[in-house]
CSV table of C-alpha atoms in Angstrom, one decimal:
chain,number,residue,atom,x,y,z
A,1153,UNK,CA,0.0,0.0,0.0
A,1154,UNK,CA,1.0,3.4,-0.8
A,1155,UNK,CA,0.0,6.6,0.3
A,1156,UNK,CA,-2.0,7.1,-2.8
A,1157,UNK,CA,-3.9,3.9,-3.0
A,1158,UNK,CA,-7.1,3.2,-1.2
A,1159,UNK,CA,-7.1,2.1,2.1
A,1160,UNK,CA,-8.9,-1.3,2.2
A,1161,UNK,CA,-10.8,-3.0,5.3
A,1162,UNK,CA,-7.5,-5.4,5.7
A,1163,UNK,CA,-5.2,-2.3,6.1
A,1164,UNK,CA,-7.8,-0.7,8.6
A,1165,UNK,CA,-7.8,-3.5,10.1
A,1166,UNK,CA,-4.6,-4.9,10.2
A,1167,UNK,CA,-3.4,-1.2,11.4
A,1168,UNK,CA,-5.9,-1.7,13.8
A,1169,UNK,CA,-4.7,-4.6,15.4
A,1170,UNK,CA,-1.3,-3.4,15.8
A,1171,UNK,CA,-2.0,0.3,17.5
A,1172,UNK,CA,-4.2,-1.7,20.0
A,1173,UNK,CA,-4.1,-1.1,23.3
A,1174,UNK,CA,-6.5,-2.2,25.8
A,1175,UNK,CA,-8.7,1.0,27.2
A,1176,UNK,CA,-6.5,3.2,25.4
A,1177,UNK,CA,-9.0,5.1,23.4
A,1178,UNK,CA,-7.8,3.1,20.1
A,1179,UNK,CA,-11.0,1.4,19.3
A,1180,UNK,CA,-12.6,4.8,19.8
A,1181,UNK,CA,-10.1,6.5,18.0
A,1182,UNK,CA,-10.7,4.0,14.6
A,1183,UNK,CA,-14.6,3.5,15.3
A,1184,UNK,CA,-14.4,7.5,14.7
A,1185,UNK,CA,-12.3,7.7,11.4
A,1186,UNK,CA,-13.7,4.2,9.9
A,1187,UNK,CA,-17.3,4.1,10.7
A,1188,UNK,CA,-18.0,1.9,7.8
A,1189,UNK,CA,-15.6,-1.1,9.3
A,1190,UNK,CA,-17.1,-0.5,13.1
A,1191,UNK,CA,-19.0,-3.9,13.5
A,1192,UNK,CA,-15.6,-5.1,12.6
A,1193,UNK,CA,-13.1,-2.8,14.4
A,1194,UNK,CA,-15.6,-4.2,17.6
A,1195,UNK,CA,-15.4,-7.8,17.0
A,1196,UNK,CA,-11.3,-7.3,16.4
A,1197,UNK,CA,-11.2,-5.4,19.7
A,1198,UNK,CA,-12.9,-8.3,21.4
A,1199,UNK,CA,-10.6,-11.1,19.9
A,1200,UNK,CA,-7.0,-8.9,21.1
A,1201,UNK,CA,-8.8,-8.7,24.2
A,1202,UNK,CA,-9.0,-12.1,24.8
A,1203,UNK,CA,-6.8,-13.7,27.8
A,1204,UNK,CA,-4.9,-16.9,27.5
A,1205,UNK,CA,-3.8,-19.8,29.4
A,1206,UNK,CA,-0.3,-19.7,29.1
A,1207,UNK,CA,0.1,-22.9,31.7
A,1208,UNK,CA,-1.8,-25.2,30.1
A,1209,UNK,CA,0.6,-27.6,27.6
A,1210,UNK,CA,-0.3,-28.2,24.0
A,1211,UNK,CA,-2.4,-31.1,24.0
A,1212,UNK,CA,-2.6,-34.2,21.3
A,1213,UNK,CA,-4.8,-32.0,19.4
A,1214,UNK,CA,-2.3,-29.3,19.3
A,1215,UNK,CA,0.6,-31.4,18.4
A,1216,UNK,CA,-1.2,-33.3,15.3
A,1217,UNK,CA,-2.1,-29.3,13.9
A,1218,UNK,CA,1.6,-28.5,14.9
A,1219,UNK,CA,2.4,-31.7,12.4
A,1220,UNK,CA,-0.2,-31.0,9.6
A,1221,UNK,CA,0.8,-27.7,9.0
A,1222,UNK,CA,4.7,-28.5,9.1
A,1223,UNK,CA,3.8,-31.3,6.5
A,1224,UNK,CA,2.0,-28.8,4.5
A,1225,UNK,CA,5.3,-26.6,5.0
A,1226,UNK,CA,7.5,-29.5,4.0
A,1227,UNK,CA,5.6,-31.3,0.9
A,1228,UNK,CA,5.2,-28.0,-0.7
A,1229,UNK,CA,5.7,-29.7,-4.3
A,1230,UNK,CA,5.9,-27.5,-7.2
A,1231,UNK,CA,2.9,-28.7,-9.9
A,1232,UNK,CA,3.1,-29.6,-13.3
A,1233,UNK,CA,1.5,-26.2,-13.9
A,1234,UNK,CA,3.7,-24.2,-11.6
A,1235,UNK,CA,6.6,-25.6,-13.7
A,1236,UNK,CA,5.6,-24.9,-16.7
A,1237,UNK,CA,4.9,-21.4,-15.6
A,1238,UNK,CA,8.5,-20.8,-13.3
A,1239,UNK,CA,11.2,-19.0,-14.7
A,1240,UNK,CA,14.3,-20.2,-16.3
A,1241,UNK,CA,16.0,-18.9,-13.5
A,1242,UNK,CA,14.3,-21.9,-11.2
A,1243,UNK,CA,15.8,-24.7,-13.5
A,1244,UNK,CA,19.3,-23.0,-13.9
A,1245,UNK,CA,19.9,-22.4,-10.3
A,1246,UNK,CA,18.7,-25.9,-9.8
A,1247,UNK,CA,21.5,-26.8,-12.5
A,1248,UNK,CA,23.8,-25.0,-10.4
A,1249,UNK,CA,23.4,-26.7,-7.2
A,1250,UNK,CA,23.2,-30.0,-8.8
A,1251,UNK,CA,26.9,-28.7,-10.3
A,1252,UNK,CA,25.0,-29.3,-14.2
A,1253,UNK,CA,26.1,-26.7,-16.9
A,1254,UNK,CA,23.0,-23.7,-17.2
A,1255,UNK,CA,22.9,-25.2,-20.9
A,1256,UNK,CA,21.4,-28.4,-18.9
A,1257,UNK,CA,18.8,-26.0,-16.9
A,1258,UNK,CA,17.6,-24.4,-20.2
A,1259,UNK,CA,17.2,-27.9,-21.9
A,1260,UNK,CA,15.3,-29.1,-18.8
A,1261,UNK,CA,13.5,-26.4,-18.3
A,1262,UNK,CA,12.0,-26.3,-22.5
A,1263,UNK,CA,11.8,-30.3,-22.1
A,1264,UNK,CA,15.0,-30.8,-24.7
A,1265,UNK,CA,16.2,-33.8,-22.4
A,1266,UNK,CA,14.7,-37.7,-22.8
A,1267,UNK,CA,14.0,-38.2,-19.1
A,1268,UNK,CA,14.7,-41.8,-19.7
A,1269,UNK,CA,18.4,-40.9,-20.3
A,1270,UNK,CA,19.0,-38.6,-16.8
A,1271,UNK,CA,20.7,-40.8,-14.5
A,1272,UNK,CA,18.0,-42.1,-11.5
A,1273,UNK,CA,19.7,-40.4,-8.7
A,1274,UNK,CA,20.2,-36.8,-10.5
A,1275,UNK,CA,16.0,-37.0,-11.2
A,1276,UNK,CA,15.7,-37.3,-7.1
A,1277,UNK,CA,17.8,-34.7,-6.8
A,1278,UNK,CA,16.5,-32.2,-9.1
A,1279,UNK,CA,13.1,-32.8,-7.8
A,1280,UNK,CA,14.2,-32.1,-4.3
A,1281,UNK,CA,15.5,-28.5,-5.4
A,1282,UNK,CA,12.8,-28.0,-7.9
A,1283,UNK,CA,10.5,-28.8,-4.8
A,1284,UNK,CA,8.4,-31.3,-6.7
A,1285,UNK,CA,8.0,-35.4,-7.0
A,1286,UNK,CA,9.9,-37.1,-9.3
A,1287,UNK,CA,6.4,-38.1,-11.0
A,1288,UNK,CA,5.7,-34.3,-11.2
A,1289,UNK,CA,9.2,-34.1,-12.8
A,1290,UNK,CA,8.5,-37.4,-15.3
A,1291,UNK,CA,5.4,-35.7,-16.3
A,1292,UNK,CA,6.8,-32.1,-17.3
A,1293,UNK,CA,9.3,-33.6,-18.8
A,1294,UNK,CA,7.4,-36.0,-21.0
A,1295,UNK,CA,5.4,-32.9,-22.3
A,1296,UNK,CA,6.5,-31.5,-26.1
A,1297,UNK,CA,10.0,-30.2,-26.3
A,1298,UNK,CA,9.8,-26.3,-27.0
A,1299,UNK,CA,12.2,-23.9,-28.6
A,1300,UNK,CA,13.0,-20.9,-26.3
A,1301,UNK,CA,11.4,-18.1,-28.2
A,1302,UNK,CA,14.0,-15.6,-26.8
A,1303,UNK,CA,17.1,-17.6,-28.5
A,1304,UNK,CA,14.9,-18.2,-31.2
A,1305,UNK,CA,14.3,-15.3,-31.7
A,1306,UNK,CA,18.2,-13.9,-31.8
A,1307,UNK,CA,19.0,-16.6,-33.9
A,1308,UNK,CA,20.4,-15.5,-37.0
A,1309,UNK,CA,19.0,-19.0,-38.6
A,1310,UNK,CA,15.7,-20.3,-38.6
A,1311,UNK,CA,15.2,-22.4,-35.7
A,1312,UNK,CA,14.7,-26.0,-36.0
A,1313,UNK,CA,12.2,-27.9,-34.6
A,1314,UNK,CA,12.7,-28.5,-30.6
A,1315,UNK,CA,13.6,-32.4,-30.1
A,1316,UNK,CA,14.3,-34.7,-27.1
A,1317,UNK,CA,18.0,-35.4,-26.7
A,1318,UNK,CA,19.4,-37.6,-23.6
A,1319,UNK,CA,20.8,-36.3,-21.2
A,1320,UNK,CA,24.5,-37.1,-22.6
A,1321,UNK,CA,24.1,-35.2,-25.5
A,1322,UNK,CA,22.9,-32.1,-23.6
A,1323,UNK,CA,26.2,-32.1,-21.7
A,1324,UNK,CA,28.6,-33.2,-24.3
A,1325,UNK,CA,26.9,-29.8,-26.5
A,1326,UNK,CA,27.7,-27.3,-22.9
A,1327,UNK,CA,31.3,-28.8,-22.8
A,1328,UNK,CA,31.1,-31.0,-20.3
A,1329,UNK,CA,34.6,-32.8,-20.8
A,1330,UNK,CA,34.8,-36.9,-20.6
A,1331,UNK,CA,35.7,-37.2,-16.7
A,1332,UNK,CA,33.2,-34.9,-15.3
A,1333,UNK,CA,30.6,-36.2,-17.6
A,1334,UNK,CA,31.4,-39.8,-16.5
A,1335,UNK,CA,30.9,-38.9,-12.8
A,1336,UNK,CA,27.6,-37.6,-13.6
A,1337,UNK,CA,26.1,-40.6,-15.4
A,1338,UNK,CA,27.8,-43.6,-13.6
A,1339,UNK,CA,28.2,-42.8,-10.0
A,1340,UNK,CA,24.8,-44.0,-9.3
H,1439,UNK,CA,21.4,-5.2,10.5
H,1440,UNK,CA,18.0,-7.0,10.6
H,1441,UNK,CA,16.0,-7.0,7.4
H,1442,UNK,CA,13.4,-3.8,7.5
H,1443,UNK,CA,9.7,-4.4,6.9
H,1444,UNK,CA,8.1,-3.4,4.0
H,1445,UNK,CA,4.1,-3.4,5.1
H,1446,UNK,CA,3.6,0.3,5.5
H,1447,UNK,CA,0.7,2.3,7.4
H,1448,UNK,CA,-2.2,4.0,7.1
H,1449,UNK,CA,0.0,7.0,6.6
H,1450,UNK,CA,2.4,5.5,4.3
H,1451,UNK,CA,5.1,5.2,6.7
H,1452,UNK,CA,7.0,1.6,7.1
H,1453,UNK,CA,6.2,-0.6,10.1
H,1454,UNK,CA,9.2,-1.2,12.2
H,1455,UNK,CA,9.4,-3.7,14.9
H,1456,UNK,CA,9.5,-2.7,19.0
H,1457,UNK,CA,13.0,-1.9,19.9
H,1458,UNK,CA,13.4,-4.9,22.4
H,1459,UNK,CA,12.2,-7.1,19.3
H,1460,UNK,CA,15.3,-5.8,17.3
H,1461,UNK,CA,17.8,-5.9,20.0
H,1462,UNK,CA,16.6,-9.2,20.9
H,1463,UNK,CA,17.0,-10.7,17.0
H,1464,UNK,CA,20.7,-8.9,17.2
H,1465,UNK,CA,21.3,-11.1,20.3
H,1466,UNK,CA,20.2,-14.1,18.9
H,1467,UNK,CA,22.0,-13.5,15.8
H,1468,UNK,CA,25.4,-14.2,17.7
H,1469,UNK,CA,24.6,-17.5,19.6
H,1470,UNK,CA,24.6,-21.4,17.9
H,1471,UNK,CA,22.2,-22.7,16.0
H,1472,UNK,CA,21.6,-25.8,18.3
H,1473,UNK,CA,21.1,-22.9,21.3
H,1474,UNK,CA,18.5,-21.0,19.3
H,1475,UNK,CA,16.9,-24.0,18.7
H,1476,UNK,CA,16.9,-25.1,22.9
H,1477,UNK,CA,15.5,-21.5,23.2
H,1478,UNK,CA,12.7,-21.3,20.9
H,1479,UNK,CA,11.2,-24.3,22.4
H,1480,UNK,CA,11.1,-22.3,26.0
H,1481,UNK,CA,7.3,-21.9,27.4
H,1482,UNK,CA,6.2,-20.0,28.9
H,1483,UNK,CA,7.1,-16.4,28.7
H,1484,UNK,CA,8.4,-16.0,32.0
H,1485,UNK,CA,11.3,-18.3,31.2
H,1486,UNK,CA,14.5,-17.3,31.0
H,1487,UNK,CA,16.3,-16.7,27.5
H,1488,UNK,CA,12.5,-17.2,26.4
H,1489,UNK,CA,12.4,-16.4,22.6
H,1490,UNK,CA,9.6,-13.7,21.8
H,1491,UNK,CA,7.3,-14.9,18.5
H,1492,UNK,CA,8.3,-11.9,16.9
H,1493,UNK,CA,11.9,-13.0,16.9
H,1494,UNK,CA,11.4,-16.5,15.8
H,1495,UNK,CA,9.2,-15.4,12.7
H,1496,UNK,CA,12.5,-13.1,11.8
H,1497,UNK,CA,14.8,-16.3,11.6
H,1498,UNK,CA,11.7,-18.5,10.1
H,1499,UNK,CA,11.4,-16.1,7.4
H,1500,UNK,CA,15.2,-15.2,6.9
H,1501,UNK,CA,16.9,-18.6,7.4
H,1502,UNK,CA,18.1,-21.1,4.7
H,1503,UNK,CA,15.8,-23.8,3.9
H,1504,UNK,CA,17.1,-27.0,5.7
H,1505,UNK,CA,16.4,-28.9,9.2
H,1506,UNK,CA,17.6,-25.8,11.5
H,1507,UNK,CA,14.5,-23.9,9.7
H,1508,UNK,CA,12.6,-26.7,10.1
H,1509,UNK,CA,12.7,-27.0,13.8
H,1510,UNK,CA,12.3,-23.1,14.2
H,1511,UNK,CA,9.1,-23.4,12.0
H,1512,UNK,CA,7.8,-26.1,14.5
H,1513,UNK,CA,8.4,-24.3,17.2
H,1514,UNK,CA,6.5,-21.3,15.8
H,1515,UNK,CA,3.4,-23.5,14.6
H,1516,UNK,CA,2.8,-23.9,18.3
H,1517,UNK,CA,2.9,-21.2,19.2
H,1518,UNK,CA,0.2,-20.0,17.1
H,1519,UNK,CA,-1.4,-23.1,17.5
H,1520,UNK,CA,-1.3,-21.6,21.2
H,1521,UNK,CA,-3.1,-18.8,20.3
H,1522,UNK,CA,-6.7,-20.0,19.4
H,1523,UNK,CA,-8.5,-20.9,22.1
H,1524,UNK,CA,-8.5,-24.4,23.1
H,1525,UNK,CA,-10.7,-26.8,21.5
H,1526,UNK,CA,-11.0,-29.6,24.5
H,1527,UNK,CA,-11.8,-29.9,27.8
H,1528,UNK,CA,-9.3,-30.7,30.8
H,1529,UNK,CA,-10.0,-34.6,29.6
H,1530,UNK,CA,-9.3,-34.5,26.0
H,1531,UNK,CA,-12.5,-34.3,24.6
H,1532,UNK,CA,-13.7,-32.1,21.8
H,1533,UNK,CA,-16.1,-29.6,23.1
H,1534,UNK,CA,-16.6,-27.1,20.1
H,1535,UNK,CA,-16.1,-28.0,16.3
H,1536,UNK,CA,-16.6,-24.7,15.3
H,1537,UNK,CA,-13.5,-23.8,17.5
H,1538,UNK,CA,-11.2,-27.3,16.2
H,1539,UNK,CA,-12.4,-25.7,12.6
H,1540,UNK,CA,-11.3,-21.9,13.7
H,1541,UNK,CA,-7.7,-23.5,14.7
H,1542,UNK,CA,-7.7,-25.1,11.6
H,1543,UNK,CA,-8.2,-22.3,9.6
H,1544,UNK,CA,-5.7,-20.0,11.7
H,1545,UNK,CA,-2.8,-22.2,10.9
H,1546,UNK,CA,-3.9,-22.9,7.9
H,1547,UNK,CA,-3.1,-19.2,6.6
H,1548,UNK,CA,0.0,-19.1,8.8
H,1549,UNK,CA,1.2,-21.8,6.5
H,1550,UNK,CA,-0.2,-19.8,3.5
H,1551,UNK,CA,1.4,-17.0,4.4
H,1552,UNK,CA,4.8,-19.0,4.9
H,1553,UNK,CA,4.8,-20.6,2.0
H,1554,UNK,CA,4.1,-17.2,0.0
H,1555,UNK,CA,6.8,-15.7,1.8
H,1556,UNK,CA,9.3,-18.0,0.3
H,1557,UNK,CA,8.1,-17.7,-2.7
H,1558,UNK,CA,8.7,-13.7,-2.8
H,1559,UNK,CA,8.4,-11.6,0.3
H,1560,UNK,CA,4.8,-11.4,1.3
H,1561,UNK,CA,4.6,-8.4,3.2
H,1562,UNK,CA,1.4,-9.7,5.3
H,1563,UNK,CA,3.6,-11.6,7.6
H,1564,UNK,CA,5.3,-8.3,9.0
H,1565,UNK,CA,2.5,-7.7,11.0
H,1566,UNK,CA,3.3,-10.5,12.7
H,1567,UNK,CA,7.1,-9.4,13.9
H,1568,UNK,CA,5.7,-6.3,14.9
H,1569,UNK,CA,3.2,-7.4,17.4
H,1570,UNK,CA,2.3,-11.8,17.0
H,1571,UNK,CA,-0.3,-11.7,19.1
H,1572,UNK,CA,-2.4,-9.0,17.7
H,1573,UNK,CA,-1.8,-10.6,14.1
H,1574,UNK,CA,-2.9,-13.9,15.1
H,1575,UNK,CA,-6.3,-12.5,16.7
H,1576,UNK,CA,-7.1,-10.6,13.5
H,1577,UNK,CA,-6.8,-14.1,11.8
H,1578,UNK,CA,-8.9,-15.2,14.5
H,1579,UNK,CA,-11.6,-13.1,13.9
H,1580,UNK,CA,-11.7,-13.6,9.9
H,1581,UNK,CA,-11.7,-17.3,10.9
H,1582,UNK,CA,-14.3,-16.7,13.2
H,1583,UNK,CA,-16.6,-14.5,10.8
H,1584,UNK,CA,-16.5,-18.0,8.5
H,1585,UNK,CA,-17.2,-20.7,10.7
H,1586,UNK,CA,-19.5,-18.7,13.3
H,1587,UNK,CA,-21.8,-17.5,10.7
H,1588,UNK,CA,-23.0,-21.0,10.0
H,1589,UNK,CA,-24.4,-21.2,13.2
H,1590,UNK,CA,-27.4,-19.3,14.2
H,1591,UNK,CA,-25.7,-15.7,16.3
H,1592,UNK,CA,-28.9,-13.6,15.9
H,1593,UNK,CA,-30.4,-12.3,18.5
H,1594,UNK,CA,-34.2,-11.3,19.1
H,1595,UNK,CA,-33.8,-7.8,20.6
H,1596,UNK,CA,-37.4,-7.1,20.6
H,1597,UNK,CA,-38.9,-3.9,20.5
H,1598,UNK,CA,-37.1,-0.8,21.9
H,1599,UNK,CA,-39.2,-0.6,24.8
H,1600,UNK,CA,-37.7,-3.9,26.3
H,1601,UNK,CA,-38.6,-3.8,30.8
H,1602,UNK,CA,-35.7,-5.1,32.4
H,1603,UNK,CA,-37.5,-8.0,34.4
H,1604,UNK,CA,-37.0,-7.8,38.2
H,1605,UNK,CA,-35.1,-11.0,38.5
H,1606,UNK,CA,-32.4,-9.1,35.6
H,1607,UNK,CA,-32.6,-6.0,38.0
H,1608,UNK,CA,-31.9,-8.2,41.0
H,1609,UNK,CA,-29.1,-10.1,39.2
H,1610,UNK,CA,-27.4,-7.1,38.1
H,1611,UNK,CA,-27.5,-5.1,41.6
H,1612,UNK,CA,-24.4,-3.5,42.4
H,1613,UNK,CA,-22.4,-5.7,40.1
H,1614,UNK,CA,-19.8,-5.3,37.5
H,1615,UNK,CA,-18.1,-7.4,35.8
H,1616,UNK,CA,-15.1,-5.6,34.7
H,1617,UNK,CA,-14.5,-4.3,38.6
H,1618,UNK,CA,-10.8,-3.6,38.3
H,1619,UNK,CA,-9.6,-5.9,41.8
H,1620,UNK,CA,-11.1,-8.8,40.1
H,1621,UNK,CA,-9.6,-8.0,36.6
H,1622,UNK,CA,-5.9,-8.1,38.1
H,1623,UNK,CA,-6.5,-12.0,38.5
H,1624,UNK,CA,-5.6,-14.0,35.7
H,1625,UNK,CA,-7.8,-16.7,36.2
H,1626,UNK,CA,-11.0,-14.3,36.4
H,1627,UNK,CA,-10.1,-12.5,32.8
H,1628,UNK,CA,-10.2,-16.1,31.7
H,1629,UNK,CA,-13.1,-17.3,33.0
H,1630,UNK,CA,-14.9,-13.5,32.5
H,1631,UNK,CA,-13.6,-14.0,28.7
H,1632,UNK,CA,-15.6,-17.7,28.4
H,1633,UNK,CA,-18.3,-15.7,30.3
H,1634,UNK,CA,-18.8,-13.1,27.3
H,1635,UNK,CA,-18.3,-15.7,24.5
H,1636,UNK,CA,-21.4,-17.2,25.7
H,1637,UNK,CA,-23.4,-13.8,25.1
H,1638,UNK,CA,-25.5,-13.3,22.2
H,1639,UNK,CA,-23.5,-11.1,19.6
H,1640,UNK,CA,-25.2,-8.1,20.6
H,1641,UNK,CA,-24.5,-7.9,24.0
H,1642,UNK,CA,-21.0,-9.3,23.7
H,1643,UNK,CA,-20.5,-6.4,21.2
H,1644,UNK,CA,-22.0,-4.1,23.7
H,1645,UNK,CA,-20.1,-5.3,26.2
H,1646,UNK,CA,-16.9,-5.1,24.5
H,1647,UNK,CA,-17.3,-1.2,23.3
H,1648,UNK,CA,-18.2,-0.6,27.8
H,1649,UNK,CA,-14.8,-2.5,27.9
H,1650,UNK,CA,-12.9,0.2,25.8
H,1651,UNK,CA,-14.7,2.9,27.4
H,1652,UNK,CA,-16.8,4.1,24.3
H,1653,UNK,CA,-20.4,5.7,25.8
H,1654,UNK,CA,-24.0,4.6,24.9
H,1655,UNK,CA,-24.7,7.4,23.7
H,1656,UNK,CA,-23.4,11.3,22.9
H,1657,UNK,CA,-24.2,14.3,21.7
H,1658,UNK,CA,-21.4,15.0,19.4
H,1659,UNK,CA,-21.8,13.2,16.3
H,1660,UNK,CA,-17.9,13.0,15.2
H,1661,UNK,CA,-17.7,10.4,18.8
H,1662,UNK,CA,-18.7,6.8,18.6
H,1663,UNK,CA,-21.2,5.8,20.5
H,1664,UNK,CA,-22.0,2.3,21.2
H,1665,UNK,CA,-26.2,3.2,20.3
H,1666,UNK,CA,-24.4,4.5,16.8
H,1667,UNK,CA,-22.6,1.7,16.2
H,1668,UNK,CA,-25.2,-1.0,16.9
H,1669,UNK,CA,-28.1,1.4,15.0
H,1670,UNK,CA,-30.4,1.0,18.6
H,1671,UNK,CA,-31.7,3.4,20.7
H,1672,UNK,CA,-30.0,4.1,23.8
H,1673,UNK,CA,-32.4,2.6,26.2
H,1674,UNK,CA,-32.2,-0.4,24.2
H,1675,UNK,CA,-28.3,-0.9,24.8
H,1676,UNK,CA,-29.2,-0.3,28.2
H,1677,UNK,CA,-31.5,-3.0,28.8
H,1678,UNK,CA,-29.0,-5.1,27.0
H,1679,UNK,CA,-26.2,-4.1,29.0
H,1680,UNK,CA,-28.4,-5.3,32.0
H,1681,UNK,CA,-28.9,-8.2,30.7
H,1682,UNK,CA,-25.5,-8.8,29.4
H,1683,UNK,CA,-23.9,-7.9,32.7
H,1684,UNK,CA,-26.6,-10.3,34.8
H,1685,UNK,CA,-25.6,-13.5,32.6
H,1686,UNK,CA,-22.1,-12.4,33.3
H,1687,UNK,CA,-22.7,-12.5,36.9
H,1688,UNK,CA,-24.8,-15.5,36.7
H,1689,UNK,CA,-22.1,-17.6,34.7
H,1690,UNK,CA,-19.0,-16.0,36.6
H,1691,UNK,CA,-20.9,-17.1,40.2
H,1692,UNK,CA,-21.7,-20.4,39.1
H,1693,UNK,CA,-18.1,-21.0,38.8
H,1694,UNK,CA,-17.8,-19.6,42.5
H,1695,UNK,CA,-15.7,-16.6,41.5
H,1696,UNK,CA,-17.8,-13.9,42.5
């Protein structure tokens, strides 16, 4: 929010909730300036008002919401559609901390690469960084090849059609000399 | 140098957290990662080298992904889960849905909000480093206006010309709820906070504007009044009130406070 946009409910609100102060003269203060938000600015007053047991220990109940939201936290898994929409920048860095060449990013990223051909154990691993399942990862991968349009578009030459390539190929093209490249797809 | 907040004011200014909050993040900035992590499981308050909410969203949101997060994340889920009020009784047993669904919904958008956070700074979770506790009862209350309003909150106010019966009169006497010895006891607030939930919307709302001191009624239109906000005449606030203020008394004796 800026100074020149409207001020919503939520920014009342929110503002509300952090210039509280019990008996203060706040909620008077708001219920004054934001008439239109006073059955809420009430009802807000009454929930920062409330007291809590601060003795009592978290019970089973507690715990198991404790867990379900840390799962939530922890299986956040990128979708086939939030793939397709992330930026390159998501597959290069993932190149990077998988210690692949950006060329392998780009490839993976416009489905260039036969996942077949990608070593089992560099798949888990992608799909950790890229914060997805390895099914997730099959899938977008198994979907058309595409031709960047940006380097298309500088290309000089008409581009060709995009085709799968294994993984091999992708590094031999980025330079990837013989002993690196034979750490990548034999140390399984 | 702590990270600065980008949520910014009514008046366009930046929020900034409390001073103690900041010093407090630059202390915990210098110890281990396996101490933080002892700390931030501290309850309750009172302990010593207790870590404040505030400070343990700063090192949720700012710290690399990875187990150390992880556990600092944990620790912060309950203490929001600690936040809503508590969905069973002293033997286990559920004794509102409404209220397990309320929880539910609270952490719910903490998680949200987490999640969108790492994505790209969501500047909804500031609120939270500059006062936690405030934040989580405004999700609270948006949690509340979505599970409450399935169940039937109206109230029959009658006409305007509602007699406070004798027995309300009786009940009420010389009695107040909110009498300022019995306030400075923890236990009473809590039990005089159950008390009110039970109220009918009305007179809980009524009750809660007497509780920050805004009158029934006044002369000068630029004040709130409580008869303004709640579109009733003043007499009928006042019969509420009585009424409000007798089923206070009522609920607060039978648990032999008063």
């Amino acid at each position: 929010m800026t100074k020149n946009s409207p001020i919503t409910r939520e920014d009342v609100l929110g503002a509300f909730a952090m210039d509280f102060e019990p008996g203060a003269g706040v909620l008077e203060r708001y219920l004054s300036q934001y008439p239109e938000y006073s059955l809420q600015l009430v009802d807000l007053s009454r929930e920062l008002s409330r007291e809590f047991d601060d003795d009592r220990p978290l019970s089973a109940d507690d715990l198991a919401t404790v867990n379900s939201g840390m799962r939530r936290l922890q299986e956040r898994t990128a979708t086939l559609k939030s793939l397709q929409e992330a930026p390159a920048k998501v597959f290069t860095d993932a190149a990077k901390t998988l210690g692949l060449p950006i060329q392998a990013g780009l490839a993976l990223r416009e489905r260039r690469i036969d996942a077949s051909t990608v070593p089992s154990r560099i798949l888990e691993k992608l799909a950790q960084v890229l914060k997805t399942t390895i099914a997730v990862l099959h899938s977008y991968l198994a979907l058309p090849p595409q031709v960047s349009q940006l380097r298309a578009s500088k290309s000089s030459t008409k581009p060709m059609a995009a085709e799968k390539v294994s993984f091999e190929r992708v590094l031999r093209d980025a330079g990837v000399d013989e002993e690196a490249l034979s750490k990548l797809l034999n140390s399984e | 140098m702590t990270r600065p907040l980008q949520k910014t004011k009514l008046d366009g200014t930046h929020y900034y957290r409390r001073e103690a909050v900041e010093a407090e993040i630059q202390e915990l900035a210098t110890i281990s990662a396996a101490e933080l992590e002892r700390r931030s499981a501290l309850w309750p308050s009172t302990s010593q080298g207790f870590v404040s909410p505030e400070a343990l969203v700063y090192f949720v949101r700012n710290l690399p992904a990875g187990a150390h997060r992880d556990k600092l994340t944990e620790q912060l889920l309950g203490r929001v889960v600690r936040r809503v009020p508590r969905t069973t009784d002293a033997s286990g047993h559920t004794t509102s849905l409404t209220r397990m669904n309320i929880r539910e919904d609270v952490v719910d958008r903490f998680v949200d909000l987490l999640l969108s956070d790492r994505e790209g700074y969501d500047d909804r979770l500031d609120y939270y480093e500059v006062n936690f506790n405030s934040a989580i009862a405004r999700d609270r209350q948006d949690a509340s206006i979505r599970h409450w309003a399935h169940e039937n909150r109206s109230d029959d106010l009658g006409s305007d010309e509602v007699e406070v019966s004798d027995r309300v009169e009786a009940a009420v006497g010389d009695c107040d709820p909110f009498d300022a010895d019995e306030l400075d006891k923890r236990n009473y607030r809590l039990q005089l906070d159950d008390a009110i939930d039970s109220l009918p919307e009305f007179q809980r709302r009524i009750v809660e504007m007497l509780r920050q001191e805004i009158p029934i009624e006044s002369k000068d239109p630029s004040i709130a009044s409580i008869s303004k906000v709640l579109g009733k005449a003043e007499k009928t606030i006042r019969t509420h009130r009585d009424k409000a203020f007798a089923s206070l008394r009522l609920r607060l004796e039978r648990k032999g406070r008063m």
